[in-house]
Coordinates of C-alpha atoms and ligand atoms in Angstrom, one line a residue:
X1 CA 110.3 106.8 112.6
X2 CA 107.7 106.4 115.5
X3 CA 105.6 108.6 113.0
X4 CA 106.0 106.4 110.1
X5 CA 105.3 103.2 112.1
X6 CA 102.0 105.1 113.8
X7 CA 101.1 106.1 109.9
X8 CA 101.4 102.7 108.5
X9 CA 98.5 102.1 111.4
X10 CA 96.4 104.4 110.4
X11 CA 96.4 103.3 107.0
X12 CA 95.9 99.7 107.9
X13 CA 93.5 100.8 111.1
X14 CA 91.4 102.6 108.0
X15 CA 91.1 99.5 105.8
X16 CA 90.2 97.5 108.8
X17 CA 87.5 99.6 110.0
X18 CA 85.7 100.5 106.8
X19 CA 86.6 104.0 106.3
X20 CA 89.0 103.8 103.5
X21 CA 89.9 100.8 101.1
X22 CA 92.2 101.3 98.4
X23 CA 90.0 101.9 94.9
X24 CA 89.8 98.4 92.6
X25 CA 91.1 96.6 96.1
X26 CA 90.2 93.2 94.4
X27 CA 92.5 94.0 91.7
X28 CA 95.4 95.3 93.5
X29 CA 94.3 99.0 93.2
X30 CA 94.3 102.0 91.1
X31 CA 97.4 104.4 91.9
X32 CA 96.5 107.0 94.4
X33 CA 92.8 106.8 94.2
X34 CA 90.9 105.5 97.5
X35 CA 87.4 104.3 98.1
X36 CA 85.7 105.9 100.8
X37 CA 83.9 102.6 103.0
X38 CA 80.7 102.3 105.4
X39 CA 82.5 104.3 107.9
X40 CA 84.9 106.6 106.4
X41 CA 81.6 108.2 104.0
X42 CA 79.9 108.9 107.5
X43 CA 82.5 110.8 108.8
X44 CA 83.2 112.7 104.9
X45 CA 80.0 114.0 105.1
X46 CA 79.8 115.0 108.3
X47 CA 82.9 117.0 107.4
X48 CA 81.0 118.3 104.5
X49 CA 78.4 119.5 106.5
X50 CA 80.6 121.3 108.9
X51 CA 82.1 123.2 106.0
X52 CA 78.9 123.4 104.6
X53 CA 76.5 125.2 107.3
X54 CA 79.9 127.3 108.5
X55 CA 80.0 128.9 105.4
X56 CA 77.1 129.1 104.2
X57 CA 74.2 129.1 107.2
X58 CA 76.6 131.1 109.0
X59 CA 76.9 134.0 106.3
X60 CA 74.2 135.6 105.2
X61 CA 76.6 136.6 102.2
X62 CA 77.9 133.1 101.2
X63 CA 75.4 130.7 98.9
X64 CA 76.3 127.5 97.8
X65 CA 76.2 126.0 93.9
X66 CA 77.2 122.3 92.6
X67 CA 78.6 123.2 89.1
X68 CA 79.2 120.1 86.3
X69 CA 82.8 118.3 86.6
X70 CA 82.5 118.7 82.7
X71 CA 82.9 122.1 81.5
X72 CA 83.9 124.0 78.5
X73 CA 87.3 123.7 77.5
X74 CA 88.4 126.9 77.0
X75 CA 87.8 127.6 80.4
X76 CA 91.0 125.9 81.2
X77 CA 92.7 128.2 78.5
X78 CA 91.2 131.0 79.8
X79 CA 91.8 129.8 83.8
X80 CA 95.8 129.7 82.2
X81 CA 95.7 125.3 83.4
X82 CA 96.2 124.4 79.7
X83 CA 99.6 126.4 79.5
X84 CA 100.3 126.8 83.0
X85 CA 99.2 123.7 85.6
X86 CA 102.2 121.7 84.9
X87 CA 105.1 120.0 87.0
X88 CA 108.9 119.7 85.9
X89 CA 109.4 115.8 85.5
X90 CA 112.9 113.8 85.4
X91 CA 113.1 110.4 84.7
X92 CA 115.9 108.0 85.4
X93 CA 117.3 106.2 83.0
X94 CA 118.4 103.1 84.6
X95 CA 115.1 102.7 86.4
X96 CA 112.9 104.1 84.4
X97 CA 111.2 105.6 87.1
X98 CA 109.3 109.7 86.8
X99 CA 110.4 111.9 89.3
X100 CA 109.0 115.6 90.3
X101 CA 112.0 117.3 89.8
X102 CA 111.6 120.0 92.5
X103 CA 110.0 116.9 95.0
X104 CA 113.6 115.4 94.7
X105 CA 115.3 118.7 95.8
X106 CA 112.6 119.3 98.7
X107 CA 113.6 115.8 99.5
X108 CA 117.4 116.6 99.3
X109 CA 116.6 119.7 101.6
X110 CA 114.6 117.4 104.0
X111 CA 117.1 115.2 104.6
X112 CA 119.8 117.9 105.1
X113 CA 117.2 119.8 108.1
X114 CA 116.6 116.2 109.5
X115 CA 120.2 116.2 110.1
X116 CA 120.7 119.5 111.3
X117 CA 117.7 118.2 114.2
X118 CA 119.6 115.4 115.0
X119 CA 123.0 117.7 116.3
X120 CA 120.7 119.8 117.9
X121 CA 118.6 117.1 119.7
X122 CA 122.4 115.4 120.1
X123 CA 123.2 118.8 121.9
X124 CA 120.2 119.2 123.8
X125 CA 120.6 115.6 125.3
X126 CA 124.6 116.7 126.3
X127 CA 124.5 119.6 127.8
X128 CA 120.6 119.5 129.2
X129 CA 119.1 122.6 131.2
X130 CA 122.1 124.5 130.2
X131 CA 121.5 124.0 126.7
X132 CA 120.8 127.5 124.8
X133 CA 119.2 126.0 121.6
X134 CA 119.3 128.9 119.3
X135 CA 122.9 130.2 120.0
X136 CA 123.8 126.6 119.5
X137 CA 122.0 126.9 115.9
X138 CA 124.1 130.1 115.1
X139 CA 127.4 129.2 115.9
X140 CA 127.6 125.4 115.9
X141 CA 129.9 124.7 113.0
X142 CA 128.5 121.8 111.4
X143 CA 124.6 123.3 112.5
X144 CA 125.3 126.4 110.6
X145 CA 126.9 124.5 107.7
X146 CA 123.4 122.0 107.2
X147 CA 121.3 125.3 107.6
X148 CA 123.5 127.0 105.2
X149 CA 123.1 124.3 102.5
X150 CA 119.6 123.7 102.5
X151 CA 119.2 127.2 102.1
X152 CA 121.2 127.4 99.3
X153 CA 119.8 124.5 97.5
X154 CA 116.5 125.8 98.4
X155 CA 117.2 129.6 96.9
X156 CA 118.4 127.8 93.8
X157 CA 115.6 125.5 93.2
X158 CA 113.3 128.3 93.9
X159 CA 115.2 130.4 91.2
X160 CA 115.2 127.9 88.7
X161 CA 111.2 127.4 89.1
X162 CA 110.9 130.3 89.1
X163 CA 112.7 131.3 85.7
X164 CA 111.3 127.6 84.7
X165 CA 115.1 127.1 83.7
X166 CA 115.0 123.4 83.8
X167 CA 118.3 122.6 82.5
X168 CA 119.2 124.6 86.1
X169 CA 116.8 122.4 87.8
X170 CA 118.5 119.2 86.4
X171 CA 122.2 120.8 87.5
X172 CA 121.1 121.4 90.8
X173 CA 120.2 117.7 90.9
X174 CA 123.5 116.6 89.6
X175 CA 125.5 118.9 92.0
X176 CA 123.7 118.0 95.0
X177 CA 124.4 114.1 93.6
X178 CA 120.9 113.1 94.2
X179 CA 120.5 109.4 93.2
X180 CA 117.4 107.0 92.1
X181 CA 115.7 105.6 95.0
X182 CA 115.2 102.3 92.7
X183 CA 118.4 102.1 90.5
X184 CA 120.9 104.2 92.7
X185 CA 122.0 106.2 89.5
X186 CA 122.5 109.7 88.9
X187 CA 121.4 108.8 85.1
X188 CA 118.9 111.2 84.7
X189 CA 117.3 112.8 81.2
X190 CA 116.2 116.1 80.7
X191 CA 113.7 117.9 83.2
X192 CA 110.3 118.3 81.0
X193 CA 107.2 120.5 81.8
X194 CA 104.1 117.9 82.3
X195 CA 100.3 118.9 82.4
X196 CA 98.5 117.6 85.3
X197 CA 95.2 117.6 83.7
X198 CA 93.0 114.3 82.5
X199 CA 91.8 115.1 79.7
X200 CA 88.4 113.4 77.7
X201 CA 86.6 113.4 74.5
X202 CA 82.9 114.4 74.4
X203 CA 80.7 113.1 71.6
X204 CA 81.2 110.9 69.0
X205 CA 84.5 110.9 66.9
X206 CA 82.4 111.0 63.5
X207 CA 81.0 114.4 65.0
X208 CA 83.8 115.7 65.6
X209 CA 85.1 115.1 69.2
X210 CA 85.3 117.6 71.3
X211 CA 88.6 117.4 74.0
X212 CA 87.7 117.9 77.1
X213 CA 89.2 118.1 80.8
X214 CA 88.5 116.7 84.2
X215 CA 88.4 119.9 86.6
X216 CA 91.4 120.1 88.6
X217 CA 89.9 122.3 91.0
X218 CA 86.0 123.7 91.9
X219 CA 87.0 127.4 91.9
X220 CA 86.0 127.6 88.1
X221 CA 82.9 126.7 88.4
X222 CA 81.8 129.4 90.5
X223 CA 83.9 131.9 88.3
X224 CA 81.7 131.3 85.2
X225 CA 78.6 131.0 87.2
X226 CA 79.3 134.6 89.3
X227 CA 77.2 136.0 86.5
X228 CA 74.3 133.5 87.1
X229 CA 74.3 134.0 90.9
X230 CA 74.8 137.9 91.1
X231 CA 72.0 138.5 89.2
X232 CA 69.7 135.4 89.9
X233 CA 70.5 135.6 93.5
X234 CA 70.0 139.6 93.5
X235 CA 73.5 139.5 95.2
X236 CA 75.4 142.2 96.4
X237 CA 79.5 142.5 96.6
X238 CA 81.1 141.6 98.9
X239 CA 79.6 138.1 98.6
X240 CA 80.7 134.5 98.4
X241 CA 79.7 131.5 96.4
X242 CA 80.7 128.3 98.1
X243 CA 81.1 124.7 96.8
X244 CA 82.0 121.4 97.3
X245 CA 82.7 118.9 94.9
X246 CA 85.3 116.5 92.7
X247 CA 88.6 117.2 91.5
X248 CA 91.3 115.2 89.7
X249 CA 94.7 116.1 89.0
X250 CA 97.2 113.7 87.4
X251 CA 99.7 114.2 89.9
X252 CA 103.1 112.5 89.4
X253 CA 104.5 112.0 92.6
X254 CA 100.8 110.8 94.4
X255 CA 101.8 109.1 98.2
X256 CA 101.4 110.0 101.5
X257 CA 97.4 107.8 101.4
X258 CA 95.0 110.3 100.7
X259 CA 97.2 113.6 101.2
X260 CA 98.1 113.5 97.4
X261 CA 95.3 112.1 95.5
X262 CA 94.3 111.4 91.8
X263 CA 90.8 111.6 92.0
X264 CA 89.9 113.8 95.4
X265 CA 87.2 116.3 96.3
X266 CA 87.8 120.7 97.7
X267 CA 85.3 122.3 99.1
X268 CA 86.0 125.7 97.6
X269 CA 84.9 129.2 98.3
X270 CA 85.4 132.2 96.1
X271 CA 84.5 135.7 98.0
X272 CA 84.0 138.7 95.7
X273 CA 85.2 142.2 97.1
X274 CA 85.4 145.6 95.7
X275 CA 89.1 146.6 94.4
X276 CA 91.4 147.6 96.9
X277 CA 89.6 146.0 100.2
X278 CA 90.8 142.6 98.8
X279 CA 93.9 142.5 101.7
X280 CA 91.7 143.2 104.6
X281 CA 89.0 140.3 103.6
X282 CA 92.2 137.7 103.1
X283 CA 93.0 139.0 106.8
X284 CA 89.9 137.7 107.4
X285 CA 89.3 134.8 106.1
X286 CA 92.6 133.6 107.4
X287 CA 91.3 134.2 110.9
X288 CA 87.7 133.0 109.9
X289 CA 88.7 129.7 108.4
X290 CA 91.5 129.3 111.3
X291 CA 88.9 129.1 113.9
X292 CA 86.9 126.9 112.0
X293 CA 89.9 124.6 112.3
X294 CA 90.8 125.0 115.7
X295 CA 87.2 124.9 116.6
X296 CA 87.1 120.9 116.4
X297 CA 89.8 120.5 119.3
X298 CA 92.5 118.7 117.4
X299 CA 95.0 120.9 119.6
X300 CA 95.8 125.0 118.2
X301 CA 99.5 124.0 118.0
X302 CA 98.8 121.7 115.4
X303 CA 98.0 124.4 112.9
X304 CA 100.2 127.0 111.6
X305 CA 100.5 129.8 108.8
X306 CA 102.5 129.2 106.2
X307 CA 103.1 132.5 104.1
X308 CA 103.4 132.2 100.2
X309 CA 107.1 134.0 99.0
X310 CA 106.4 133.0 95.7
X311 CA 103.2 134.3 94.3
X312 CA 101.6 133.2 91.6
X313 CA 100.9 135.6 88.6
X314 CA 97.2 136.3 89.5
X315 CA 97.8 136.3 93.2
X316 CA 98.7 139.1 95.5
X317 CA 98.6 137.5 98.4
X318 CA 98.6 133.7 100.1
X319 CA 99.1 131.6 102.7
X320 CA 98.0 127.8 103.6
X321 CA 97.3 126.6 107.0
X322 CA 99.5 123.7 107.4
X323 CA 98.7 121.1 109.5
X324 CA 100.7 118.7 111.6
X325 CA 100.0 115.6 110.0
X326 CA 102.3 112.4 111.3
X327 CA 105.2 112.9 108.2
X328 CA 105.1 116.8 109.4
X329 CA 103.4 120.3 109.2
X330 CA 102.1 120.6 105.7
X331 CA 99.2 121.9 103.1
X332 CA 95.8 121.7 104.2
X333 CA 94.3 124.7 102.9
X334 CA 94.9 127.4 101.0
X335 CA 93.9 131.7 101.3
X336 CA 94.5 133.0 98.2
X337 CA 93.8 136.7 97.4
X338 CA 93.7 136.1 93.4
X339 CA 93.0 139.7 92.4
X340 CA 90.8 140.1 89.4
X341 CA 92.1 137.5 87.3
X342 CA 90.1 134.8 86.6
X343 CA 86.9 137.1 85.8
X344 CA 88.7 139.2 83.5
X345 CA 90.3 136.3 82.1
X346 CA 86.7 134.7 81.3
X347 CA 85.4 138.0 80.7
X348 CA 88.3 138.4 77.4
X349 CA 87.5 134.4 76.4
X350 CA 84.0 134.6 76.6
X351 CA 83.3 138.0 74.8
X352 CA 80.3 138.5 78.0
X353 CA 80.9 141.5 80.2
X354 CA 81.6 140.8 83.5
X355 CA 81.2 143.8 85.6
X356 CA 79.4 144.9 88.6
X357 CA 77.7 148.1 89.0
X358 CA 78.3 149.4 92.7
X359 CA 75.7 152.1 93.8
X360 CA 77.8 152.8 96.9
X361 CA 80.9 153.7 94.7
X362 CA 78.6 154.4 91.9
X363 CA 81.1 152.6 89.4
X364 CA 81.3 149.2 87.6
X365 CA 84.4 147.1 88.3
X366 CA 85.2 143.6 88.0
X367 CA 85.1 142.6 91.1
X368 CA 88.7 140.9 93.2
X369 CA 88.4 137.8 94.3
X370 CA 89.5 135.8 97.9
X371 CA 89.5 131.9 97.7
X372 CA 89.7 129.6 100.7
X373 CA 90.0 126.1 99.3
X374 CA 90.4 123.2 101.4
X375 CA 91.0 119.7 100.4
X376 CA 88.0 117.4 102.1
X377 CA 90.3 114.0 101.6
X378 CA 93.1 116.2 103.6
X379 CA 90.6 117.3 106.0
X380 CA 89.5 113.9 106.9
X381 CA 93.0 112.4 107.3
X382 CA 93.8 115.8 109.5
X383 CA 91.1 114.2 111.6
X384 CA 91.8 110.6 111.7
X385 CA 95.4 110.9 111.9
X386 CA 94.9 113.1 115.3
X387 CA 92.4 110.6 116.4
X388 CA 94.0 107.9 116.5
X389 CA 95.2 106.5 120.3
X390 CA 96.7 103.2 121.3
X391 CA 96.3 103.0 124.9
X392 CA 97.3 100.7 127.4
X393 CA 94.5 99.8 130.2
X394 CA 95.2 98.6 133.6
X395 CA 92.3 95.2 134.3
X396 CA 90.9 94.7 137.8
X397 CA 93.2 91.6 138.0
X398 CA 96.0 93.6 137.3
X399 CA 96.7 92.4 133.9
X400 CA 97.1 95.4 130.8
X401 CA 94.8 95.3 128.5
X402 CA 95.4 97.5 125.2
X403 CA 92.6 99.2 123.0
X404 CA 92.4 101.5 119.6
X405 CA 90.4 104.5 120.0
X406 CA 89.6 107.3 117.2
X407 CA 88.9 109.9 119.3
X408 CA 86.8 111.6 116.7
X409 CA 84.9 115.0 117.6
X410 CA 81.9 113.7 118.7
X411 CA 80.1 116.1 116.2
X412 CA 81.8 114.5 113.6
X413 CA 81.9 111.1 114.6
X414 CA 80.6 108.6 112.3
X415 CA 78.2 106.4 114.4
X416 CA 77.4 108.4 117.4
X417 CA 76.3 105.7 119.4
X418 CA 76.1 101.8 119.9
X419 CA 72.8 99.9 120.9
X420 CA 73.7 96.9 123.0
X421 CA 72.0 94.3 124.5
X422 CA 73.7 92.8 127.8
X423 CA 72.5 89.1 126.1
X424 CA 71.1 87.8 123.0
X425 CA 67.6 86.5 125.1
X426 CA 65.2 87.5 127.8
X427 CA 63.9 90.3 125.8
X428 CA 66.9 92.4 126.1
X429 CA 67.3 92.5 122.3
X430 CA 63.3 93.4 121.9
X431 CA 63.9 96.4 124.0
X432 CA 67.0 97.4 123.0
X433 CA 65.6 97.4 119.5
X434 CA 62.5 99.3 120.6
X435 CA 65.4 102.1 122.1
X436 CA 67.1 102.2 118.6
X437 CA 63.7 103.1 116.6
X438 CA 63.1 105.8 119.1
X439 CA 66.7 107.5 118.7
X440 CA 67.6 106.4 115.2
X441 CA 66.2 109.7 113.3
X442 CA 67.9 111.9 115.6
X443 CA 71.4 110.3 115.5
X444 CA 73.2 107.0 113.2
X445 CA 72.8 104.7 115.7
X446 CA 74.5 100.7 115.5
X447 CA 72.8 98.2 117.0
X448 CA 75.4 95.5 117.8
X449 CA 74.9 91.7 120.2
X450 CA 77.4 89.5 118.7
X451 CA 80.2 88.6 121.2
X452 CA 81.2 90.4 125.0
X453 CA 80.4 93.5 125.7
X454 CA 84.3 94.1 125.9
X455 CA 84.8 93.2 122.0
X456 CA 81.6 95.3 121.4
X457 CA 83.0 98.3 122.9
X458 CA 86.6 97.6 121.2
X459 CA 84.5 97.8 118.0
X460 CA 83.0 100.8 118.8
X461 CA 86.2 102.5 120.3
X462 CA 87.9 101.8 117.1
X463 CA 85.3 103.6 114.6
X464 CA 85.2 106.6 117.2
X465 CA 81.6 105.8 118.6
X466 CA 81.6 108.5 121.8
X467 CA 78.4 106.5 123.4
X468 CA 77.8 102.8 124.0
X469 CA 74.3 102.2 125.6
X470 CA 74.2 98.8 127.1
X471 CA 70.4 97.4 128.0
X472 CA 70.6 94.4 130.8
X473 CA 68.1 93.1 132.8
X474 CA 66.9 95.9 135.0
X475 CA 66.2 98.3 132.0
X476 CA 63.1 95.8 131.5
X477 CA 61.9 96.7 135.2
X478 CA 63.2 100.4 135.5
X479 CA 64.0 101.5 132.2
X480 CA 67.2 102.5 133.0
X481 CA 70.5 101.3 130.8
X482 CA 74.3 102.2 130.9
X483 CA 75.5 104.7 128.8
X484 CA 79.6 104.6 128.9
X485 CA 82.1 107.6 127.5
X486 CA 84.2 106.7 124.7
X487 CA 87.0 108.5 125.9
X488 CA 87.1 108.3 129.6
X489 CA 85.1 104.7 129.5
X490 CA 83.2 106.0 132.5
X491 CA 79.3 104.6 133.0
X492 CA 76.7 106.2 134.4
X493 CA 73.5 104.4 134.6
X494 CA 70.4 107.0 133.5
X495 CA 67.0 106.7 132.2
X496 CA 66.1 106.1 128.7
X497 CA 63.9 109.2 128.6
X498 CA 67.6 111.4 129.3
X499 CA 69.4 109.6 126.7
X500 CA 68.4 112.0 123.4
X501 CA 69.5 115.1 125.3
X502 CA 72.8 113.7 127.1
X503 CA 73.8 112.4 123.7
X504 CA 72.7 115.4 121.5
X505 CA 74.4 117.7 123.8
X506 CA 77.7 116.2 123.2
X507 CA 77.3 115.1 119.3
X508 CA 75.3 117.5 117.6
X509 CA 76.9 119.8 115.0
X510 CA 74.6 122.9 116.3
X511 CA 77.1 123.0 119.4
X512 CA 79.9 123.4 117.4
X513 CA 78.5 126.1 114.9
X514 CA 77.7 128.2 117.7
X515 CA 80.9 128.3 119.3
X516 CA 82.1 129.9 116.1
X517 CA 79.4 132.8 116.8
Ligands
LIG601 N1 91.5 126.6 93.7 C1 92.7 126.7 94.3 C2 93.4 125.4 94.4 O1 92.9 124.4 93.9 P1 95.5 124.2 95.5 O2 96.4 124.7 96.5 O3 96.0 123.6 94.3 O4 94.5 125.4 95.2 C3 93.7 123.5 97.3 O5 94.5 123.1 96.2 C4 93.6 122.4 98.3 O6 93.1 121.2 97.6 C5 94.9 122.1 98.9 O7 95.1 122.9 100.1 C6 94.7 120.6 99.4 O8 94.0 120.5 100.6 C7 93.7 120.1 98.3 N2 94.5 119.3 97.2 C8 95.2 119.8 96.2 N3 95.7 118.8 95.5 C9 95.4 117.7 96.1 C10 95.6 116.3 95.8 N4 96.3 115.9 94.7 N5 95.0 115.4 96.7 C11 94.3 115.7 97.7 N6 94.1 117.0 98.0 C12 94.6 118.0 97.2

């Protein structure tokens, strides 16, 4: 619950402060489809450019393309989305409402784990040091009898999917009684296979129209470009093509803010290997891109590995890193070892040979494939969700004071710091103006003198500014101001010469890349 109440803050703290505002806000929004604001695009592309120059500046085997949302629709037939990307819907009859048919049982199983928690935090609190947790969870009665459930609704949902028997999916729903949030009612219709993709017409209808799709993900892009940048790009296997860029997927069951999004962007990398090497590169990748995580400080226990049972066709391998957001540990990226599939799949619908000749093996093959695609929407609220800190603050007078901070990585902060002038007269704004132009093409400075210097450093605390630089009288005789820490709120008074290296040392992304070697 404390999660839920913190997440409602987020979302509201996000609106307030201009990094997210629902999409069409003035007309009551557009279903899971956000607007990125004046200090939520700051911190996107500083994300971007994390991603960016780790992958690509950092390997000299990784380049970078921006491929057309708009691409040829048999693409998707050949990718297997037009058959394939689909979700098993169930709508209620009394309410109308659409369901994800398999998002109700996960649901079902949640609530049956949350309950198997509760006896064991029940436990924990009754018998306390004493309290042997896991031989409690194997012999408990009623803790084995929750386990035992979810797992066997789990197995059978997992079955059915799997078999895409959906008249088993929809039995499963009427034995475990699962009602309509809205109507209460266990009316339900049949379960039905739905396509996620958005789908267009390009040209004129007189000429014929053609049907088009909106890409649901980047990754095939660089598969019918691989030709393009092999040869262009004199590349040699094993290499990587990286990019990021705009996805949409009419998703069903869109919530959770920007975790499941309409319209969203991945920043996708496709890295092609030789056969039979493709398990040790998915090793590591899975440790490359779990560094790149844990690099930024959000806390390692935050991340986990969450192993793929059920493959998909083309797969041989996959796991995400899940991350703990505040509604639990969940998807952030995926490391998919996706065999050969896609290329011979484009190779068979485009009639073009895709091969590559390797003088080391002296053989042509079509090369396997590992993909580590991460959502950038569920990268940012990975960050802002961990950032966010209410703290309580002890006054001189003895009186508790509260404040908001984001405490951002500085690297990725969006404003990295705040120009402040003690008063609005005697100059102080002049030279505190003067300061900005100096330090404004090295970092996005904001230059701020409306109301106390409290409320101004509120302001800043709340977008996640790690430096507020405050110019008062004595700067004009000794050029000195005080520069105060975002998260400790220490000040330390130093000259305005020091102030581009104290800051950049702290803020600049060239830190952080290097720690990842
Ligand atoms: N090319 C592989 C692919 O698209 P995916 O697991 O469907 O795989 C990859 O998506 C990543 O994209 C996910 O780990 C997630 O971070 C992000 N993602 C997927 N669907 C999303 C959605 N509806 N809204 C926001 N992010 C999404």
């Amino acid at each position: 619950m404390a999660s839920e109440d913190t997440f409602k803050k987020i979302i509201a703290h996000c609106k307030e402060y201009g990094f997210i505002f629902p999409s069409s806000d003035i007309y009551d929004g557009l279903g899971a489809v956000y607007d990125y604001g004046q200090t939520g695009v700051e911190l996107k592309n500083n994300i971007k450019k994390y991603w960016w120059d780790a992958m690509v500046l950092l390997h000299d085997n990784v380049v970078g393309i921006d491929s057309a949302i708009f691409m040829h629709p048999t693409i998707w037939k050949a990718s297997g989305h037009v058959d394939a990307f689909n979700d098993p819907l169930i709508d209620n009859k009394d309410s109308k409402k659409r369901y994800r048919a398999d998002v109700l049982l996960e649901e079902h199983i949640q609530k049956i784990e949350d309950k198997l928690e509760k006896e064991v935090e029940k436990a924990a609190k009754r018998f306390g040091d004493d309290f042997d947790e896991a031989k409690f969870r194997t012999t408990n009665q009623r803790a084995v009898e929750y386990r035992q459930k979810a797992e066997e609704v789990r197995d059978r949902m997992n079955d059915a999917l799997k078999r895409e028997d959906f008249e088993a999916l929809r039995q499963l729903i009427i034995d475990c009684e699962i009602v309509c949030p809205i109507s209460g009612t266990r009316n339900w219709t049949e379960v039905r296979q739905f396509n996620l993709m958005f789908s267009t017409e390009m040209g004129s209808t007189a000429d014929g129209a053609l049907k088009i799709y909106l890409r649901p993900e980047t990754a095939q892009g660089i598969f019918v470009n691989y030709l393009n940048v092999q040869k262009t790009g004199r590349m040699k296997i094993p290499f990587g093509i990286a990019q990021i860029g705009k996805a949409f997927r009419n998703e069903i069951v869109a919530r959770q803010f920007i975790f499941r999004m309409r319209e969203f962007e991945q920043m996708e990398m496709q890295f092609f290997v030789p056969p039979g090497t493709e398990l040790e590169w998915y090793e590591k990748w899975k440790e490359t891109r779990l560094k790149w995580h844990k690099n930024l400080g959000l806390g390692d226990a935050n991340y986990r590995f969450h192993k793929h049972e059920k493959l998909a066709h083309y797969a041989n391998a996959a796991s995400d890193i899940e991350f703990n957001f505040p509604f639990g540990f969940k998807e952030l990226e995926g490391i998919h070892s996706r065999t050969h599939f896609d290329l011979s799949q484009h190779q068979k619908f485009s009639g073009k040979k895709i091969q590559y000749f390797d003088p080391e093996r002296n053989e042509s093959y079509t090369p396997y494939v590992i993909e580590t695609s991460i959502g950038l929407d569920r990268m940012f609220l990975s960050i802002i969700s961990n950032s966010y800190t209410e703290e309580k603050l002890t006054k001189e007078d003895g009186s508790i004071d509260e404040r908001v901070v984001m405490r951002i990585p500085p690297a990725l902060a969006p404003v990295k710091l705040a120009i402040l002038p003690l008063v609005k007269k005697d100059g102080l704004p002049e030279k505190a103006t003067d300061i900005k132009n100096k330090l404004k093409f090295e970092f996005n400075c904001q230059y701020d003198e409306k109301d106390s210097i409290g409320k101004r450093y509120r302001r800043q605390d709340a977008i996640g500014t790690p430096f507020c630089i405050t110019i008062d009288h004595q700067t004009l005789e000794d050029d000195t101001v005080t520069i105060r820490h975002r998260d400790t709120m220490a000040q330390d008074r130093v000259q305005v010469s020091q102030l581009s290296e104290i800051i950049s040392e702290k803020v600049s992304l060239k830190s952080l890349l290097q720690k990842l070697g």
